[in-house]
Amino acid sequence: MDPLRIVVAKPGLDGHDRGAKVVARALRDAGHEVIYTGLRRTPEEIIRIVEDEDASILGLSSLSGAHGFLFPRVCELLKENGLDDVVVFGGGIIPQADRPALFDSGVRAIFGPGTPTEEFTLFLNEVKSRRMSNKPVGVGFSDGWHWS
Amino acid sequence: MVGIGAEFMAESELVSQASQGSRRALARLLTMIQQGDQESIDSVLSISPVQSIGITGPPGVGKSCLTDCLAKIFADRGERVGVLCIDPSSPISGGSLLGDRMRMEQSGVHDRIYIRSVATRTSHSSIPLRLKAMISALSIAGMDRVLIETVGVGQTEIGIVSMTDSVLLVDGPDRGDIVQAEKAGLLELADVVVVNKGDLPGSEQAAANIRSGLALGPASSVPVMVVSALNRTGIDELVEALVSIQSRPSVEIVKWRHRLSSAIMDELVSRSSFESAVKDLVEGRVSIEQAIQNIIQQ
Ligand code: B12
Ligand SMILES: Nc1nc2c(ncn2[C@@H]2O[C@H](COP(=O)(O)OP(=O)(O)O)[C@@H](O)[C@H]2O)c(=O)[nH]1
Ligand SMILES: [Mg+2]
C-alpha cells in the first residue's frame, strides 16, 4: 500500500518547533511520508507546498496564539485553490474555547500537549475509513464531523 | 466544491494539463508515476529529458541550501527549474521524513520553480524507482532544467547521480568525507566539486586538499570551488562552471554501466515472479540461483 503524504507546517512567526518535529517523526514511524516545512511559513507558502507535494493531509502546529487567524486562513486558501480534498488537522497550545471556530473553518482534529502519538494514527485511520466510505472529510466539505 | 479533482483525471489529460503549466496536474502525475502506474509512465517516456544536475554529498554540508540558491539563480535567468529532493524510506515502517524543504526559503514560492520531495520507497536498487520517468514528467511540464538532491557519498549515490547529466559533489570545510566519496568511486563521476560553508575557517584548506588529491588522477581537470550558500558567495561562478560542463567519455562509460544495471534491476524487481521468488527463498524451496532463473524466465 502506498504511504500517505503528509505536510507538517509551522505557519506564522511562532518559533516553537519541538512539537512539530515530534509529530513529524511519529508520523514517519507510523509509515507515512512526512514533508516538514520548517519554521515561519506564510499560508500562501504552505498551500504551494501542499499542492507541489501532492499531499493529501496537512498538519498545522501553533503554540504562539495565532491559530485563530492562521488556521482558518490556510483552510480558506486550500478551498480557493481547489484543494478541497486535503484533510487538515493541527495541534499546539490551542485553548478549548477557540476550537469550535477552527472546526467550523474545516480543521478536522486538534491535539494539545501530552497527546500520545498513537492518537494521530487512530485519527488517520478514521480519515482513511471515511474516505473509503465516501464520507466527507476534506477541508472543502463541511458536514460538521471532527475528531473528539 | 469537488471541482475537477486531479485525482480523477485520465493520464493523457494529466499530461496535457501539466504541459500547459498546471502544477497540480504535474504533482498528481508524479504521484502516479511513483506508484508505478504504467500508463502514466508510458505517457511521459517519449519526450527527451532536459538537462539534469545531481547534487550529492554527506548530510549537513548544505546541499539543500545550495540547491535553493542554484534553483533561484536559474529561475531568475528566466529558466523553469524542477527540483527533486530524494530521501530514504525506512525499510521497516516504510515511512520517510522529508526535510529538505526546510532550507528552501528562496525558491519555495518562486513561480518558475517546482520542488518535489521523493522518498526511495521500496526501491531495491539504489535509485528511487522510476526516477527517469519523473525527470521526463518534469520535462514535459516545461522545466528547462532539473536539479536532484541526494543524501550521502556511498555506493547508493553513484546509482542516482548516474541518472543525471552532470554531478555536483558538495563537501564542508571540516569533514573530509570526500575520502568516502573517493572510496566509493563517486569522486570520479563529479563534474564540479564544491566546498560549501566558505564563510567558516578551513574551507580553503579543504579545497586545497581535494585539489591535490584530484591532481594525481583522471579527474585533474575537475574544478574545485569554495562557496557559501549562507552568504551567497561564489554561487554565480558555480553556475558558470555548471553550465559549461563538457561530458567526459571515461565518465560516460561508468554512467551508462550504472544506468543499465539499475534499469535491469528495476525491470526484474518489478516482475511478479520476483515476489514469488522471495517467498520461495524464505520457505527454502529454491536456491538463489534457481530463484534468479525463475525471475528471468518470466
Ligand atoms: C520549550 C518552550 C519554548 C522554547 C522553544 C524551543 C523550540 N525550539 O521549540 C523557547 C525557550 C525557545 C520558547 C520561547 C518562547 N516561548 Co515558549 N514554551 C515552551 C514550552 C515550555 C514547551 C513547548 C514544547 O516544546 N513542548 C513539547 C512539545 C513536544 O509539545 P507541543 O509542542 O505541545 O506538541 C504536542 C501537542 O501540542 C501536539 N502538536 C503540536 N503541534 C502539532 C501539530 C499537529 C499536526 C498535530 C497532529 C499535533 C501537534 O502534539 C505534540 C506531541 O504531543 C511551552 C509551554 C508548554 N507547556 O507547552 C512554552 C510556551 C509555548 N511559550 C510561550 C511563550 C510566550 C514563549 C515566548 C514568547 C517567551 C518570551 N516571552 O520570550 C518565546 C517565543 C519564541 C518564538 N519565537 O516563538 C507560551 C505561549 C503562550 C500562548 N500561546 O499564549 C507557552 C505556552 C508558555 C506559557 N504558558 O506562557 N518557548
Ligand atoms: N555557515 C554556513 N552554514 C551553512 C551554509 N550552507 C548551509 N549551512 C547550514 O548547514 C546546515 C545543513 O544545511 P542543509 O542544506 O540542510 O544540508 P544538507 O543536509 O547537505 O542538505 C544548516 O544548518 C544550514 O543552515 C553555509 O554556506 N555556511
Ligand atoms: Mg538536504
XYZ file of C-alpha atoms and ligand atoms in Angstrom:
566
model
C 0.000 0.000 0.000
C 1.248 3.465 -0.787
C 2.031 5.668 2.220
C 0.055 8.842 2.950
C 1.852 12.046 2.016
C 1.520 14.476 4.927
C 2.801 18.048 5.111
C 3.624 19.215 8.657
C 3.760 23.001 8.661
C 4.633 25.822 11.046
C 2.586 28.846 9.982
C 3.386 32.365 11.111
C 6.139 33.744 13.318
C 5.928 31.054 16.007
C 9.397 29.680 16.757
C 8.379 26.596 18.791
C 9.332 23.664 16.602
C 9.795 20.791 19.072
C 6.194 19.644 18.871
C 6.096 19.779 15.067
C 9.269 17.698 14.884
C 7.921 15.160 17.388
C 4.754 14.867 15.316
C 6.702 14.585 12.045
C 8.830 11.758 13.427
C 5.843 9.972 14.915
C 4.011 10.075 11.594
C 7.107 8.818 9.775
C 7.414 5.945 12.236
C 3.778 5.134 11.583
C 4.751 4.560 7.935
C 3.878 7.871 6.294
C 5.856 10.204 4.072
C 6.157 13.449 6.007
C 7.230 16.688 4.397
C 8.319 19.131 7.089
C 8.174 22.767 6.009
C 10.403 24.291 8.679
C 9.579 27.442 10.628
C 7.825 30.646 9.654
C 5.782 29.775 6.594
C 3.069 32.014 5.281
C -0.325 30.461 4.500
C 0.448 31.022 0.788
C 3.740 29.123 1.057
C 2.000 26.259 2.832
C -0.626 25.954 0.107
C 2.096 25.885 -2.543
C 3.925 23.116 -0.702
C 0.774 21.010 -0.273
C -0.005 21.409 -3.968
C 3.501 20.663 -5.291
C 3.955 17.702 -2.983
C 0.525 16.276 -3.854
C -0.075 15.816 -0.130
C -3.472 14.557 0.989
C -3.077 15.586 4.638
C -1.900 18.860 6.173
C -0.866 19.178 9.819
C -0.539 22.667 11.327
C 1.353 23.361 14.531
C 0.985 26.564 16.536
C 1.988 27.466 20.083
C 2.112 31.219 19.842
C -1.575 32.044 19.971
C -2.029 32.993 16.311
C -4.007 29.833 15.388
C -7.285 31.770 15.383
C -6.196 33.698 12.328
C -3.727 31.338 10.648
C -5.636 28.027 10.633
C -8.828 29.436 9.038
C -6.711 31.394 6.543
C -4.906 28.229 5.442
C -8.243 26.387 5.125
C -9.710 29.207 3.092
C -6.750 29.261 0.693
C -6.886 25.493 0.254
C -10.514 25.802 -0.832
C -9.795 28.750 -3.103
C -7.121 26.705 -4.826
C -9.357 23.696 -5.376
C -7.570 21.595 -2.771
C -10.872 20.656 -1.120
C -9.889 17.030 -0.625
C -6.959 17.829 1.646
C -7.583 16.889 5.284
C -6.401 19.494 7.805
C -5.543 18.760 11.422
C -3.442 20.571 13.968
C -2.015 20.911 17.431
C -0.057 23.007 19.893
C -1.328 25.448 22.504
C -4.943 25.859 21.432
C -7.481 26.632 24.164
C -10.715 24.616 24.124
C -12.710 27.810 23.686
C -11.000 28.525 20.350
C -11.591 25.088 18.851
C -15.213 25.277 17.602
C -14.307 28.136 15.255
C -11.378 26.154 13.874
C -13.568 23.088 13.307
C -16.060 25.319 11.516
C -13.352 26.515 9.167
C -12.557 22.933 8.135
C -9.957 21.666 10.635
C -10.805 18.031 11.478
C -8.816 17.486 14.672
C -6.832 19.430 17.270
C -4.313 17.746 19.556
C -2.892 19.503 22.603
C 0.231 18.965 24.717
C 0.730 15.461 26.026
C -1.267 13.751 23.292
C 0.117 10.232 22.879
C 1.312 9.896 19.299
C -0.795 6.748 18.788
C -3.807 9.024 18.731
C -2.643 10.591 15.460
C -2.716 7.127 13.922
C -6.219 6.496 15.213
C -7.320 9.778 13.661
C -5.665 8.992 10.309
C -7.261 5.539 10.286
C -10.634 7.194 10.770
C -9.832 9.588 7.913
C -9.000 6.640 5.674
C -12.178 4.796 6.504
C -14.288 7.903 5.990
C -12.663 8.385 2.605
C -13.276 4.766 1.740
C -16.978 5.072 2.519
C -17.218 8.410 0.692
C -17.980 10.388 3.806
C -16.759 13.980 3.555
C -13.508 14.604 5.385
C -11.566 17.072 3.215
C -11.327 20.734 4.163
C -13.805 21.740 1.469
C -16.683 19.595 2.724
C -18.332 20.759 5.887
C -20.665 18.227 7.453
C -19.579 19.151 10.948
C -17.596 15.991 11.642
C -14.425 16.345 13.656
C -12.320 14.075 15.856
C -13.051 14.303 19.540
C -16.936 22.124 -4.298
C -15.463 18.990 -5.753
C -14.250 20.715 -8.911
C -12.198 18.711 -11.362
C -10.278 16.742 -8.777
C -6.937 15.999 -10.425
C -7.148 12.515 -8.940
C -9.960 11.603 -11.290
C -8.226 12.763 -14.462
C -7.042 10.318 -17.091
C -3.294 10.051 -17.638
C -3.399 11.762 -21.010
C -5.405 14.608 -19.519
C -2.898 14.934 -16.680
C -0.030 15.102 -19.150
C -1.716 17.721 -21.272
C -2.666 19.860 -18.270
C 0.833 19.502 -16.823
C 2.337 20.602 -20.117
C 0.092 23.649 -20.025
C 1.612 24.606 -16.713
C -0.785 23.118 -14.157
C 1.298 22.467 -11.042
C -1.443 20.312 -9.654
C -1.588 18.076 -12.686
C 2.211 17.729 -12.596
C 2.095 16.922 -8.882
C -0.534 14.258 -9.493
C 1.317 12.835 -12.486
C 4.480 12.414 -10.398
C 2.461 10.590 -7.738
C 1.017 8.221 -10.332
C 4.470 7.594 -11.789
C 5.938 6.896 -8.390
C 3.120 4.482 -7.678
C 4.137 2.608 -10.799
C 1.093 3.439 -12.947
C 2.230 2.091 -16.301
C 0.059 4.343 -18.451
C 1.431 7.436 -16.747
C 4.981 6.198 -17.172
C 4.423 5.388 -20.848
C 2.824 8.767 -21.415
C 5.971 10.662 -20.421
C 8.822 8.486 -21.605
C 8.598 9.572 -25.234
C 9.977 13.040 -24.517
C 13.712 13.627 -24.456
C 14.536 14.786 -20.944
C 16.059 18.206 -20.185
C 19.475 18.712 -18.604
C 19.727 17.370 -15.080
C 22.254 18.052 -12.342
C 22.766 15.668 -9.416
C 23.770 17.384 -6.187
C 25.272 14.979 -3.728
C 27.440 14.901 -0.627
C 27.326 13.908 3.039
C 24.438 15.029 5.289
C 24.695 18.536 6.706
C 27.170 20.066 4.237
C 24.491 22.385 2.883
C 23.178 20.625 -0.229
C 19.622 21.837 0.327
C 20.708 25.443 0.928
C 22.900 25.290 -2.144
C 20.161 23.712 -4.257
C 17.906 26.539 -3.119
C 20.471 29.143 -4.270
C 21.062 27.412 -7.606
C 17.362 26.985 -8.378
C 16.798 30.659 -7.610
C 19.616 31.804 -9.916
C 18.497 29.626 -12.817
C 14.916 30.812 -12.326
C 15.965 34.459 -12.177
C 17.656 33.918 -15.529
C 14.247 33.002 -16.892
C 14.531 29.223 -16.755
C 11.915 26.966 -15.257
C 13.519 24.653 -12.728
C 12.323 21.336 -11.332
C 13.873 20.148 -8.076
C 13.685 16.591 -6.742
C 14.844 16.071 -3.152
C 15.479 12.410 -2.501
C 15.440 10.905 0.978
C 15.430 7.301 2.150
C 12.338 5.426 3.297
C 12.552 3.268 6.395
C 12.712 -0.348 5.214
C 10.694 -1.363 8.264
C 7.902 1.203 8.625
C 8.004 2.403 5.012
C 7.820 5.965 6.323
C 10.115 8.832 5.458
C 10.917 12.245 6.889
C 11.437 14.655 4.015
C 13.035 17.763 5.477
C 14.976 19.360 2.631
C 12.295 21.970 2.039
C 13.074 23.406 5.446
C 16.126 25.017 3.835
C 14.498 26.080 0.607
C 13.351 29.516 1.557
C 14.231 31.464 -1.584
C 12.837 29.035 -4.114
C 9.863 27.720 -2.133
C 7.315 30.042 -3.728
C 9.008 31.046 -6.966
C 6.595 30.645 -9.874
C 9.251 29.163 -12.124
C 10.424 26.616 -9.564
C 8.729 23.312 -8.793
C 10.051 21.371 -5.788
C 9.137 17.794 -5.008
C 10.312 15.604 -2.122
C 10.794 11.988 -3.163
C 11.153 9.014 -0.816
C 13.002 5.967 -2.142
C 10.112 3.685 -1.057
C 10.549 0.026 -1.906
C 13.358 0.591 -4.357
C 15.598 -2.468 -4.215
C 18.216 -0.816 -6.317
C 19.970 2.350 -5.288
C 17.600 4.690 -7.080
C 14.014 5.586 -6.286
C 12.067 3.508 -8.763
C 11.016 5.452 -11.869
C 13.332 8.395 -11.305
C 13.862 8.573 -15.046
C 10.138 8.876 -15.694
C 9.903 11.583 -13.050
C 12.583 13.603 -14.837
C 10.651 13.122 -18.079
C 7.442 14.329 -16.429
C 9.207 17.495 -15.269
C 10.497 17.947 -18.817
C 7.016 17.579 -20.295
C 5.758 20.134 -17.787
C 8.095 22.685 -19.321
C 11.045 22.646 -16.956
C 14.282 23.755 -18.592
C 16.466 22.091 -16.024
C 16.158 19.528 -13.244
C 18.159 19.558 -10.005
C 18.272 16.372 -7.944
C 19.464 16.430 -4.350
C 20.557 13.107 -2.866
C 21.939 12.217 0.544
C 25.317 10.674 1.199
C 28.529 9.743 -0.533
C 28.292 5.981 -0.681
C 27.654 3.440 -3.422
C 23.997 4.365 -3.309
C 24.564 7.821 -4.703
C 26.583 6.552 -7.640
C 23.449 4.912 -8.930
C 21.389 8.053 -8.523
C 23.818 10.557 -9.959
C 24.492 8.265 -12.900
C 20.959 9.073 -13.951
C 21.811 12.764 -14.230
C 23.736 14.573 -16.969
C 26.144 16.221 -14.569
C 27.223 15.783 -10.988
C 27.978 18.379 -8.329
C 29.736 16.935 -5.291
C 29.420 19.047 -2.128
C 31.692 18.867 0.905
C 32.164 21.021 4.003
C 35.244 22.699 5.482
C 35.999 20.203 8.208
C 34.518 16.991 7.050
C 36.957 15.126 4.919
C 34.027 12.940 3.908
C 35.316 13.319 0.416
C 37.568 10.380 1.260
C 34.418 8.264 1.494
C 33.262 9.603 -1.834
C 36.614 8.698 -3.297
C 36.452 5.163 -1.927
C 33.003 4.685 -3.386
C 34.135 5.922 -6.802
C 31.821 8.901 -6.594
C 34.579 11.477 -6.898
C 35.416 10.149 -10.375
C 31.904 10.973 -11.532
C 31.904 14.526 -10.201
C 31.935 17.284 -12.823
C 32.335 20.017 -10.230
C 33.374 19.761 -6.580
C 32.469 22.490 -4.095
C 33.463 23.096 -0.524
C 30.423 24.836 0.932
C 30.382 26.970 4.106
C 33.229 29.038 2.701
C 32.365 31.562 5.406
C 33.829 29.182 8.002
C 37.547 28.700 8.649
C 39.224 25.739 6.988
C 37.302 25.828 3.724
C 40.205 26.993 1.536
C 42.396 24.364 3.124
C 39.772 21.689 2.494
C 39.563 22.736 -1.159
C 43.358 22.647 -1.486
C 43.381 19.119 -0.068
C 40.762 17.964 -2.549
C 42.621 19.606 -5.444
C 45.859 17.914 -4.576
C 44.030 14.606 -4.261
C 42.442 15.040 -7.694
C 45.650 16.232 -9.351
C 47.046 12.722 -9.398
C 44.069 11.049 -11.026
C 41.972 11.176 -14.190
C 39.736 13.941 -12.789
C 42.533 16.518 -12.534
C 40.630 18.991 -14.698
C 37.560 18.976 -12.439
C 37.056 22.412 -10.855
C 37.138 22.567 -7.065
C 35.432 25.713 -5.784
C 34.752 27.326 -2.431
C 31.238 28.749 -1.977
C 28.938 29.879 0.805
C 25.246 29.141 0.454
C 24.692 31.199 3.584
C 26.351 34.399 2.348
C 25.671 33.562 -1.298
C 29.270 33.988 -2.318
C 30.792 32.064 -5.209
C 27.366 30.948 -6.422
C 27.468 32.819 -9.749
C 30.857 31.281 -10.523
C 29.451 27.879 -9.612
C 26.548 28.359 -12.002
C 29.000 29.276 -14.770
C 31.001 26.120 -14.067
C 27.822 24.028 -14.133
C 26.561 25.346 -17.451
C 29.921 24.856 -19.151
C 30.442 21.218 -18.171
C 31.764 19.055 -21.012
C 30.926 15.382 -20.993
C 33.919 13.107 -20.494
C 33.959 9.791 -22.361
C 35.549 7.894 -19.461
C 32.729 9.027 -17.200
C 30.012 8.267 -19.750
C 31.031 4.608 -19.757
C 30.738 4.418 -15.983
C 27.396 6.210 -16.017
C 25.898 4.019 -18.720
C 27.062 0.920 -16.848
C 25.169 2.109 -13.772
C 22.128 3.219 -15.743
C 21.888 -0.128 -17.465
C 22.360 -2.168 -14.314
C 19.771 -0.063 -12.479
C 17.323 -0.451 -15.328
C 17.831 -4.202 -15.338
C 17.300 -4.266 -11.599
C 14.107 -2.170 -11.805
C 12.767 -4.356 -14.567
C 13.403 -7.644 -12.778
C 12.350 -6.460 -9.354
C 9.016 -5.139 -10.586
C 8.048 -8.532 -12.069
C 5.511 -10.541 -10.160
C 7.905 -13.502 -10.292
C 10.303 -11.513 -8.106
C 7.914 -11.551 -5.158
C 7.161 -15.231 -5.601
C 10.898 -15.936 -5.793
C 11.381 -14.124 -2.485
C 8.648 -16.262 -0.976
C 10.207 -19.434 -2.344
C 13.540 -18.426 -0.848
C 12.051 -17.662 2.555
C 10.356 -21.035 2.601
C 13.515 -22.771 1.491
C 12.030 -24.175 -1.705
C 14.703 -22.900 -4.102
C 18.330 -21.860 -4.162
C 19.166 -18.298 -5.032
C 20.433 -19.417 -8.460
C 17.112 -21.122 -9.192
C 15.256 -18.064 -7.972
C 17.162 -15.884 -10.436
C 16.354 -18.284 -13.272
C 12.663 -18.236 -12.320
C 12.583 -14.437 -12.461
C 14.489 -14.143 -15.728
C 12.340 -16.736 -17.441
C 9.047 -14.997 -16.670
C 10.015 24.822 25.075
C 9.265 26.174 25.048
C 9.923 27.243 24.458
C 11.283 27.097 23.772
C 11.031 26.588 22.318
C 12.108 25.648 21.814
C 11.741 25.089 20.450
N 12.678 25.150 19.528
O 10.660 24.593 20.220
C 11.780 28.567 23.794
C 12.571 28.783 25.085
C 12.635 28.989 22.613
C 10.461 29.323 23.917
C 10.329 30.649 23.566
C 9.155 31.366 23.726
N 8.011 30.906 24.310
Co 7.734 29.172 24.747
N 7.302 27.442 25.551
C 7.960 26.316 25.595
C 7.146 25.295 26.417
C 7.705 25.278 27.837
C 7.132 23.871 25.907
C 6.808 23.704 24.415
C 7.281 22.360 23.935
O 8.314 22.250 23.260
N 6.567 21.278 24.304
C 6.907 19.926 23.925
C 6.200 19.544 22.606
C 6.527 18.108 22.238
O 4.820 19.669 22.807
P 3.855 20.514 21.880
O 4.600 21.492 21.073
O 2.721 20.992 22.679
O 3.329 19.404 20.867
C 2.466 18.360 21.256
C 0.998 18.698 21.035
O 0.695 20.036 21.209
C 0.704 18.210 19.659
N 1.016 19.027 18.489
C 1.749 20.132 18.360
N 1.789 20.528 17.076
C 1.075 19.657 16.351
C 0.773 19.577 15.006
C -0.010 18.530 14.542
C -0.299 18.410 13.113
C -0.512 17.570 15.448
C -1.325 16.464 14.968
C -0.219 17.655 16.805
C 0.569 18.688 17.242
O 1.479 17.043 19.584
C 2.702 17.207 20.317
C 3.034 15.919 20.970
O 2.045 15.562 21.897
C 5.717 25.928 26.327
C 4.795 25.616 27.498
C 4.073 24.328 27.345
N 3.935 23.601 28.411
O 3.619 23.981 26.217
C 6.032 27.409 26.236
C 5.050 28.320 25.539
C 4.540 27.674 24.272
N 5.899 29.540 25.183
C 5.288 30.605 25.341
C 5.877 31.871 25.079
C 5.035 33.076 25.434
C 7.175 31.969 24.542
C 7.911 33.247 24.201
C 7.093 34.342 23.516
C 8.517 33.687 25.510
C 9.142 35.053 25.589
N 8.431 35.939 26.210
O 10.256 35.214 25.084
C 9.058 32.778 23.278
C 8.645 32.898 21.793
C 9.522 32.082 20.842
C 9.110 32.222 19.406
N 9.983 32.741 18.556
O 8.025 31.899 19.013
C 3.857 30.436 25.807
C 2.826 30.686 24.685
C 1.604 31.419 25.240
C 0.411 31.453 24.330
N 0.310 30.697 23.235
O -0.485 32.167 24.634
C 3.886 28.996 26.398
C 2.542 28.241 26.281
C 4.315 29.127 27.879
C 3.251 29.829 28.729
N 2.460 29.081 29.463
O 3.181 31.021 28.708
N 9.475 28.514 24.382
N 27.988 28.596 7.939
C 27.290 28.069 6.924
N 26.282 27.210 7.188
C 25.603 26.688 6.144
C 25.902 27.028 4.795
N 25.067 26.322 3.992
C 24.267 25.600 4.805
N 24.577 25.810 6.099
C 23.933 25.195 7.287
O 24.231 23.814 7.318
C 23.135 23.070 7.854
C 22.738 21.946 6.895
O 22.264 22.516 5.686
P 21.433 21.656 4.636
O 21.293 22.473 3.404
O 20.207 21.124 5.265
O 22.446 20.433 4.384
P 22.214 19.046 3.585
O 21.939 18.007 4.612
O 23.518 18.800 2.902
O 21.093 19.245 2.638
C 22.023 24.087 8.091
O 22.016 24.415 9.443
C 22.406 25.264 7.236
O 21.931 26.482 7.750
C 26.977 27.952 4.543
O 27.310 28.299 3.430
N 27.625 28.437 5.657
Mg 19.228 18.224 2.386
